[in-house]
Amino acid sequence: MDFDEFIEILKGINIKITPARLAILSIFDKAEKHLSIDEIYMMAKKDVPNLGIATTYRTVKLLCDAGIIEKHNFEDCETLYEKKTVKNHSHIIDMESKEVEEFTSEKIKKAILEIAQDLGYDLVNYRLELYCHKK
Amino acid sequence: MDFDEFIEILKGINIKITPARLAILSIFDKAEKHLSIDEIYMMAKKDVPNLGIATTYRTVKLLCDAGIIEKHNFEDCETLYEKKTVKNHSHIIDMESKEVEEFTSEKIKKAILEIAQDLGYDLVNYRLELYCHKK
DNA sequence: ATTTTTGCAAACAGTTTGCATATCT
DNA sequence: AGATATGCAAACTGTTTGCAAAAAT
């Protein structure tokens, strides 16, 4: 999904295109890593110097609700956000550097679906996080 | 692990046995579900009427550090605590009732270990949560 | 012109801390 | 007695909200 598609989504949900929103949107569009609110705020401020923290929170929430970005609460980390990918994926957190890597495993996914079924549930979503040391 | 063993652990780490600590300890010993700080506070207050919330937090933190209880931050839930079991387990969260059930799966565990290895990490711990609707 | 969005400051929830007093060993 | 733990209130962090002014449609 690219930048213009994002904007179409925003227009679709009756939302005005403003400099603050464009700035934050484009940060996520370019981001190579998971971002904290403060990082987003700092980066966006370069484009929109008088941006307020409240607007940052509001915009991030908006993008979450619109399904454009995703929120993560990893253990011992501040809340982080990333652009949502179609494929749902899991995370590996390097416990020293706090760096986050992503992966998917059909094998694990299948096993999880199975377990949920066995226990009498319909799986809606799951969260899998591996806390590791780099070898 | 039973109540007396808990107390031995506390003594072992040079910690005084006080009514507040006994009360909170025994709540976890009996608890059949995951507990929020407020629930712990309310329950413990029955035994120790002038208990303060600060002591509740301090004691809960103490028990976490001692490895007696475990902290969970499930999505859209308040922070919850449970007595730590030797076996590490995963959680199924019923998205309507917010009830939490536990399970273990060697199959999943194995697959997870494998993945971590493949990606060049040593697995220290993992967190797996299934968000579901009850069938 | 109308509606939505913004920045600011104040409010808020959950948690932690400083301190003088009380409790444990 | 000496060391630790407690309750209280104040501080603090991360986040949300009310409002009047500003900007988008």
Tab-separated table of N, CA, C and O in Angstrom, chain B residues 16-85:
chain	number	residue	atom	x	y	z
B	16	LYS	N	10.846	-8.924	55.330
B	16	LYS	CA	10.071	-9.128	56.554
B	16	LYS	C	8.656	-9.588	56.243
B	16	LYS	O	8.061	-9.155	55.256
B	17	ILE	N	8.202	-10.455	57.113
B	17	ILE	CA	6.851	-10.956	56.960
B	17	ILE	C	5.907	-9.985	57.661
B	17	ILE	O	5.997	-9.807	58.867
B	18	THR	N	5.069	-9.349	56.882
B	18	THR	CA	4.138	-8.386	57.459
B	18	THR	C	2.723	-8.778	57.074
B	18	THR	O	2.523	-9.541	56.131
B	19	PRO	N	1.747	-8.243	57.782
B	19	PRO	CA	0.347	-8.579	57.478
B	19	PRO	C	-0.014	-8.280	56.032
B	19	PRO	O	-0.665	-9.090	55.373
B	20	ALA	N	0.434	-7.135	55.521
B	20	ALA	CA	0.118	-6.769	54.141
B	20	ALA	C	0.649	-7.837	53.182
B	20	ALA	O	-0.055	-8.293	52.276
B	21	ARG	N	1.864	-8.244	53.409
B	21	ARG	CA	2.474	-9.221	52.514
B	21	ARG	C	1.808	-10.583	52.615
B	21	ARG	O	1.577	-11.248	51.606
B	22	LEU	N	1.488	-10.971	53.853
B	22	LEU	CA	0.797	-12.241	54.030
B	22	LEU	C	-0.549	-12.216	53.322
B	22	LEU	O	-0.923	-13.165	52.634
B	23	ALA	N	-1.257	-11.121	53.493
B	23	ALA	CA	-2.600	-11.029	52.906
B	23	ALA	C	-2.518	-11.164	51.391
B	23	ALA	O	-3.255	-11.949	50.781
B	24	ILE	N	-1.607	-10.419	50.789
B	24	ILE	CA	-1.507	-10.433	49.326
B	24	ILE	C	-0.997	-11.778	48.824
B	24	ILE	O	-1.510	-12.330	47.852
B	25	LEU	N	-0.055	-12.307	49.549
B	25	LEU	CA	0.454	-13.625	49.202
B	25	LEU	C	-0.671	-14.652	49.208
B	25	LEU	O	-0.809	-15.471	48.288
B	26	SER	N	-1.493	-14.605	50.241
B	26	SER	CA	-2.517	-15.643	50.362
B	26	SER	C	-3.618	-15.441	49.319
B	26	SER	O	-4.265	-16.399	48.889
B	27	ILE	N	-3.792	-14.203	48.882
B	27	ILE	CA	-4.745	-13.969	47.793
B	27	ILE	C	-4.289	-14.685	46.533
B	27	ILE	O	-5.070	-15.377	45.882
B	28	PHE	N	-3.024	-14.559	46.228
B	28	PHE	CA	-2.518	-15.231	45.036
B	28	PHE	C	-2.529	-16.740	45.210
B	28	PHE	O	-2.732	-17.487	44.260
B	29	ASP	N	-2.297	-17.159	46.444
B	29	ASP	CA	-2.277	-18.592	46.700
B	29	ASP	C	-3.634	-19.214	46.398
B	29	ASP	O	-3.728	-20.318	45.892
B	30	LYS	N	-4.685	-18.447	46.673
B	30	LYS	CA	-6.036	-18.994	46.510
B	30	LYS	C	-6.657	-18.635	45.172
B	30	LYS	O	-7.644	-19.235	44.753
B	31	ALA	N	-6.104	-17.625	44.525
B	31	ALA	CA	-6.764	-17.060	43.343
B	31	ALA	C	-6.998	-18.101	42.255
B	31	ALA	O	-6.137	-18.912	41.963
B	32	GLU	N	-8.167	-18.024	41.675
B	32	GLU	CA	-8.516	-18.938	40.587
B	32	GLU	C	-8.447	-18.218	39.251
B	32	GLU	O	-8.726	-18.787	38.214
B	33	LYS	N	-8.153	-16.938	39.306
B	33	LYS	CA	-8.121	-16.170	38.063
B	33	LYS	C	-7.011	-15.125	38.107
B	33	LYS	O	-6.366	-14.936	39.135
B	34	HIS	N	-6.827	-14.449	37.012
B	34	HIS	CA	-5.849	-13.375	36.960
B	34	HIS	C	-6.435	-12.149	37.657
B	34	HIS	O	-7.605	-11.828	37.481
B	35	LEU	N	-5.610	-11.454	38.412
B	35	LEU	CA	-6.120	-10.369	39.242
B	35	LEU	C	-5.534	-9.014	38.853
B	35	LEU	O	-4.352	-8.917	38.535
B	36	SER	N	-6.364	-8.000	38.922
B	36	SER	CA	-5.882	-6.632	38.713
B	36	SER	C	-5.428	-6.059	40.048
B	36	SER	O	-5.785	-6.567	41.112
B	37	ILE	N	-4.649	-4.997	39.986
B	37	ILE	CA	-4.188	-4.343	41.206
B	37	ILE	C	-5.373	-3.966	42.083
B	37	ILE	O	-5.352	-4.172	43.295
B	38	ASP	N	-6.403	-3.421	41.483
B	38	ASP	CA	-7.567	-3.016	42.266
B	38	ASP	C	-8.226	-4.186	42.970
B	38	ASP	O	-8.625	-4.067	44.131
B	39	GLU	N	-8.334	-5.295	42.270
B	39	GLU	CA	-8.915	-6.482	42.905
B	39	GLU	C	-8.058	-6.935	44.080
B	39	GLU	O	-8.571	-7.240	45.157
B	40	ILE	N	-6.762	-6.950	43.863
B	40	ILE	CA	-5.846	-7.357	44.929
B	40	ILE	C	-5.998	-6.419	46.130
B	40	ILE	O	-6.127	-6.851	47.272
B	41	TYR	N	-6.021	-5.141	45.815
B	41	TYR	CA	-6.137	-4.112	46.859
B	41	TYR	C	-7.421	-4.290	47.655
B	41	TYR	O	-7.413	-4.339	48.888
B	42	MET	N	-8.541	-4.428	46.943
B	42	MET	CA	-9.840	-4.598	47.597
B	42	MET	C	-9.861	-5.850	48.473
B	42	MET	O	-10.291	-5.814	49.616
B	43	MET	N	-9.385	-6.935	47.912
B	43	MET	CA	-9.409	-8.199	48.645
B	43	MET	C	-8.515	-8.140	49.876
B	43	MET	O	-8.900	-8.579	50.958
B	44	ALA	N	-7.340	-7.572	49.699
B	44	ALA	CA	-6.390	-7.535	50.808
B	44	ALA	C	-6.878	-6.600	51.911
B	44	ALA	O	-6.614	-6.817	53.091
B	45	LYS	N	-7.597	-5.574	51.516
B	45	LYS	CA	-8.125	-4.611	52.482
B	45	LYS	C	-9.073	-5.270	53.487
B	45	LYS	O	-9.224	-4.783	54.609
B	46	LYS	N	-9.710	-6.350	53.063
B	46	LYS	CA	-10.595	-7.052	53.989
B	46	LYS	C	-9.818	-7.584	55.189
B	46	LYS	O	-10.316	-7.608	56.306
B	47	ASP	N	-8.605	-8.014	54.933
B	47	ASP	CA	-7.751	-8.541	55.996
B	47	ASP	C	-6.990	-7.437	56.710
B	47	ASP	O	-6.726	-7.518	57.894
B	48	VAL	N	-6.589	-6.447	55.948
B	48	VAL	CA	-5.718	-5.380	56.454
B	48	VAL	C	-6.380	-4.056	56.104
B	48	VAL	O	-6.017	-3.422	55.111
B	49	PRO	N	-7.342	-3.644	56.911
B	49	PRO	CA	-8.242	-2.550	56.517
B	49	PRO	C	-7.540	-1.253	56.153
B	49	PRO	O	-8.002	-0.539	55.279
B	50	ASN	N	-6.449	-0.952	56.797
B	50	ASN	CA	-5.821	0.332	56.485
B	50	ASN	C	-4.689	0.211	55.465
B	50	ASN	O	-3.841	1.084	55.351
B	51	LEU	N	-4.715	-0.862	54.720
B	51	LEU	CA	-3.739	-1.061	53.643
B	51	LEU	C	-3.799	0.094	52.647
B	51	LEU	O	-4.876	0.555	52.284
B	52	GLY	N	-2.655	0.561	52.211
B	52	GLY	CA	-2.611	1.621	51.209
B	52	GLY	C	-2.325	1.054	49.831
B	52	GLY	O	-1.761	-0.042	49.703
B	53	ILE	N	-2.707	1.823	48.815
B	53	ILE	CA	-2.502	1.341	47.453
B	53	ILE	C	-1.008	1.250	47.127
B	53	ILE	O	-0.567	0.364	46.386
B	54	ALA	N	-0.222	2.136	47.711
B	54	ALA	CA	1.222	2.124	47.459
B	54	ALA	C	1.834	0.809	47.923
B	54	ALA	O	2.657	0.209	47.222
B	55	THR	N	1.415	0.360	49.086
B	55	THR	CA	1.935	-0.905	49.600
B	55	THR	C	1.505	-2.063	48.709
B	55	THR	O	2.273	-3.006	48.491
B	56	THR	N	0.297	-1.950	48.204
B	56	THR	CA	-0.170	-2.994	47.291
B	56	THR	C	0.751	-3.062	46.076
B	56	THR	O	1.225	-4.138	45.702
B	57	TYR	N	1.016	-1.932	45.485
B	57	TYR	CA	1.926	-1.905	44.338
B	57	TYR	C	3.293	-2.423	44.729
B	57	TYR	O	3.926	-3.198	44.009
B	58	ARG	N	3.788	-1.961	45.875
B	58	ARG	CA	5.128	-2.378	46.289
B	58	ARG	C	5.197	-3.880	46.507
B	58	ARG	O	6.173	-4.535	46.091
B	59	THR	N	4.174	-4.420	47.127
B	59	THR	CA	4.191	-5.850	47.418
B	59	THR	C	4.070	-6.670	46.142
B	59	THR	O	4.751	-7.683	45.966
B	60	VAL	N	3.215	-6.217	45.251
B	60	VAL	CA	3.049	-6.935	43.995
B	60	VAL	C	4.357	-6.924	43.210
B	60	VAL	O	4.782	-7.935	42.654
B	61	LYS	N	5.009	-5.782	43.203
B	61	LYS	CA	6.301	-5.696	42.525
B	61	LYS	C	7.317	-6.645	43.163
B	61	LYS	O	8.058	-7.348	42.489
B	62	LEU	N	7.306	-6.651	44.479
B	62	LEU	CA	8.190	-7.536	45.237
B	62	LEU	C	7.979	-8.995	44.855
B	62	LEU	O	8.925	-9.742	44.609
B	63	LEU	N	6.727	-9.390	44.776
B	63	LEU	CA	6.408	-10.778	44.455
B	63	LEU	C	6.785	-11.100	43.009
B	63	LEU	O	7.184	-12.219	42.703
B	64	CYS	N	6.647	-10.107	42.152
B	64	CYS	CA	7.100	-10.293	40.767
B	64	CYS	C	8.599	-10.509	40.728
B	64	CYS	O	9.085	-11.454	40.108
B	65	ASP	N	9.311	-9.630	41.401
B	65	ASP	CA	10.770	-9.730	41.400
B	65	ASP	C	11.235	-11.045	42.010
B	65	ASP	O	12.252	-11.603	41.602
B	66	ALA	N	10.489	-11.517	42.987
B	66	ALA	CA	10.864	-12.765	43.648
B	66	ALA	C	10.481	-13.969	42.796
B	66	ALA	O	10.760	-15.109	43.152
B	67	GLY	N	9.796	-13.701	41.698
B	67	GLY	CA	9.420	-14.793	40.804
B	67	GLY	C	8.217	-15.581	41.276
B	67	GLY	O	7.941	-16.671	40.790
B	68	ILE	N	7.470	-15.000	42.219
B	68	ILE	CA	6.319	-15.722	42.768
B	68	ILE	C	5.069	-15.457	41.942
B	68	ILE	O	4.217	-16.312	41.781
B	69	ILE	N	4.954	-14.264	41.452
B	69	ILE	CA	3.827	-13.951	40.570
B	69	ILE	C	4.346	-13.388	39.249
B	69	ILE	O	5.538	-13.075	39.104
B	70	GLU	N	3.435	-13.227	38.326
B	70	GLU	CA	3.778	-12.839	36.968
B	70	GLU	C	2.804	-11.763	36.499
B	70	GLU	O	1.626	-11.813	36.835
B	71	LYS	N	3.309	-10.845	35.729
B	71	LYS	CA	2.522	-9.707	35.275
B	71	LYS	C	2.134	-9.893	33.810
B	71	LYS	O	2.959	-10.345	33.016
B	72	HIS	N	0.916	-9.563	33.469
B	72	HIS	CA	0.488	-9.658	32.076
B	72	HIS	C	-0.145	-8.359	31.597
B	72	HIS	O	-0.960	-7.769	32.303
B	73	ASN	N	0.210	-7.980	30.395
B	73	ASN	CA	-0.449	-6.835	29.774
B	73	ASN	C	-1.158	-7.291	28.513
B	73	ASN	O	-0.626	-7.189	27.418
B	74	PHE	N	-2.352	-7.787	28.679
B	74	PHE	CA	-3.116	-8.210	27.516
B	74	PHE	C	-3.711	-6.985	26.848
B	74	PHE	O	-3.902	-5.945	27.488
B	75	GLU	N	-4.001	-7.122	25.574
B	75	GLU	CA	-4.545	-5.975	24.846
B	75	GLU	C	-5.928	-5.609	25.370
B	75	GLU	O	-6.753	-6.472	25.623
B	76	ASP	N	-6.170	-4.312	25.478
B	76	ASP	CA	-7.464	-3.811	25.935
B	76	ASP	C	-7.865	-4.326	27.310
B	76	ASP	O	-9.043	-4.402	27.616
B	77	CYS	N	-6.902	-4.728	28.098
B	77	CYS	CA	-7.181	-5.163	29.468
B	77	CYS	C	-6.310	-4.348	30.412
B	77	CYS	O	-5.264	-3.869	30.015
B	78	GLU	N	-6.740	-4.227	31.646
B	78	GLU	CA	-5.867	-3.652	32.653
B	78	GLU	C	-4.749	-4.660	32.916
B	78	GLU	O	-4.868	-5.828	32.560
B	79	THR	N	-3.701	-4.207	33.554
B	79	THR	CA	-2.606	-5.096	33.912
B	79	THR	C	-3.112	-6.162	34.878
B	79	THR	O	-3.806	-5.845	35.835
B	80	LEU	N	-2.780	-7.403	34.612
B	80	LEU	CA	-3.252	-8.500	35.450
B	80	LEU	C	-2.067	-9.296	35.980
B	80	LEU	O	-1.015	-9.362	35.345
B	81	TYR	N	-2.262	-9.896	37.150
B	81	TYR	CA	-1.221	-10.700	37.776
B	81	TYR	C	-1.735	-12.091	38.096
B	81	TYR	O	-2.908	-12.256	38.413
B	82	GLU	N	-0.829	-13.051	38.055
B	82	GLU	CA	-1.204	-14.403	38.456
B	82	GLU	C	-0.017	-15.069	39.132
B	82	GLU	O	1.135	-14.711	38.895
B	83	LYS	N	-0.314	-16.042	39.953
B	83	LYS	CA	0.727	-16.848	40.570
B	83	LYS	C	1.511	-17.530	39.460
B	83	LYS	O	0.933	-18.026	38.501
B	84	LYS	N	2.816	-17.501	39.584
B	84	LYS	CA	3.645	-18.083	38.535
B	84	LYS	C	3.666	-19.598	38.667
B	84	LYS	O	3.879	-20.134	39.743
B	85	THR	N	3.430	-20.244	37.562
B	85	THR	CA	3.534	-21.695	37.567
B	85	THR	C	4.895	-22.053	36.974
B	85	THR	O	5.485	-21.273	36.243
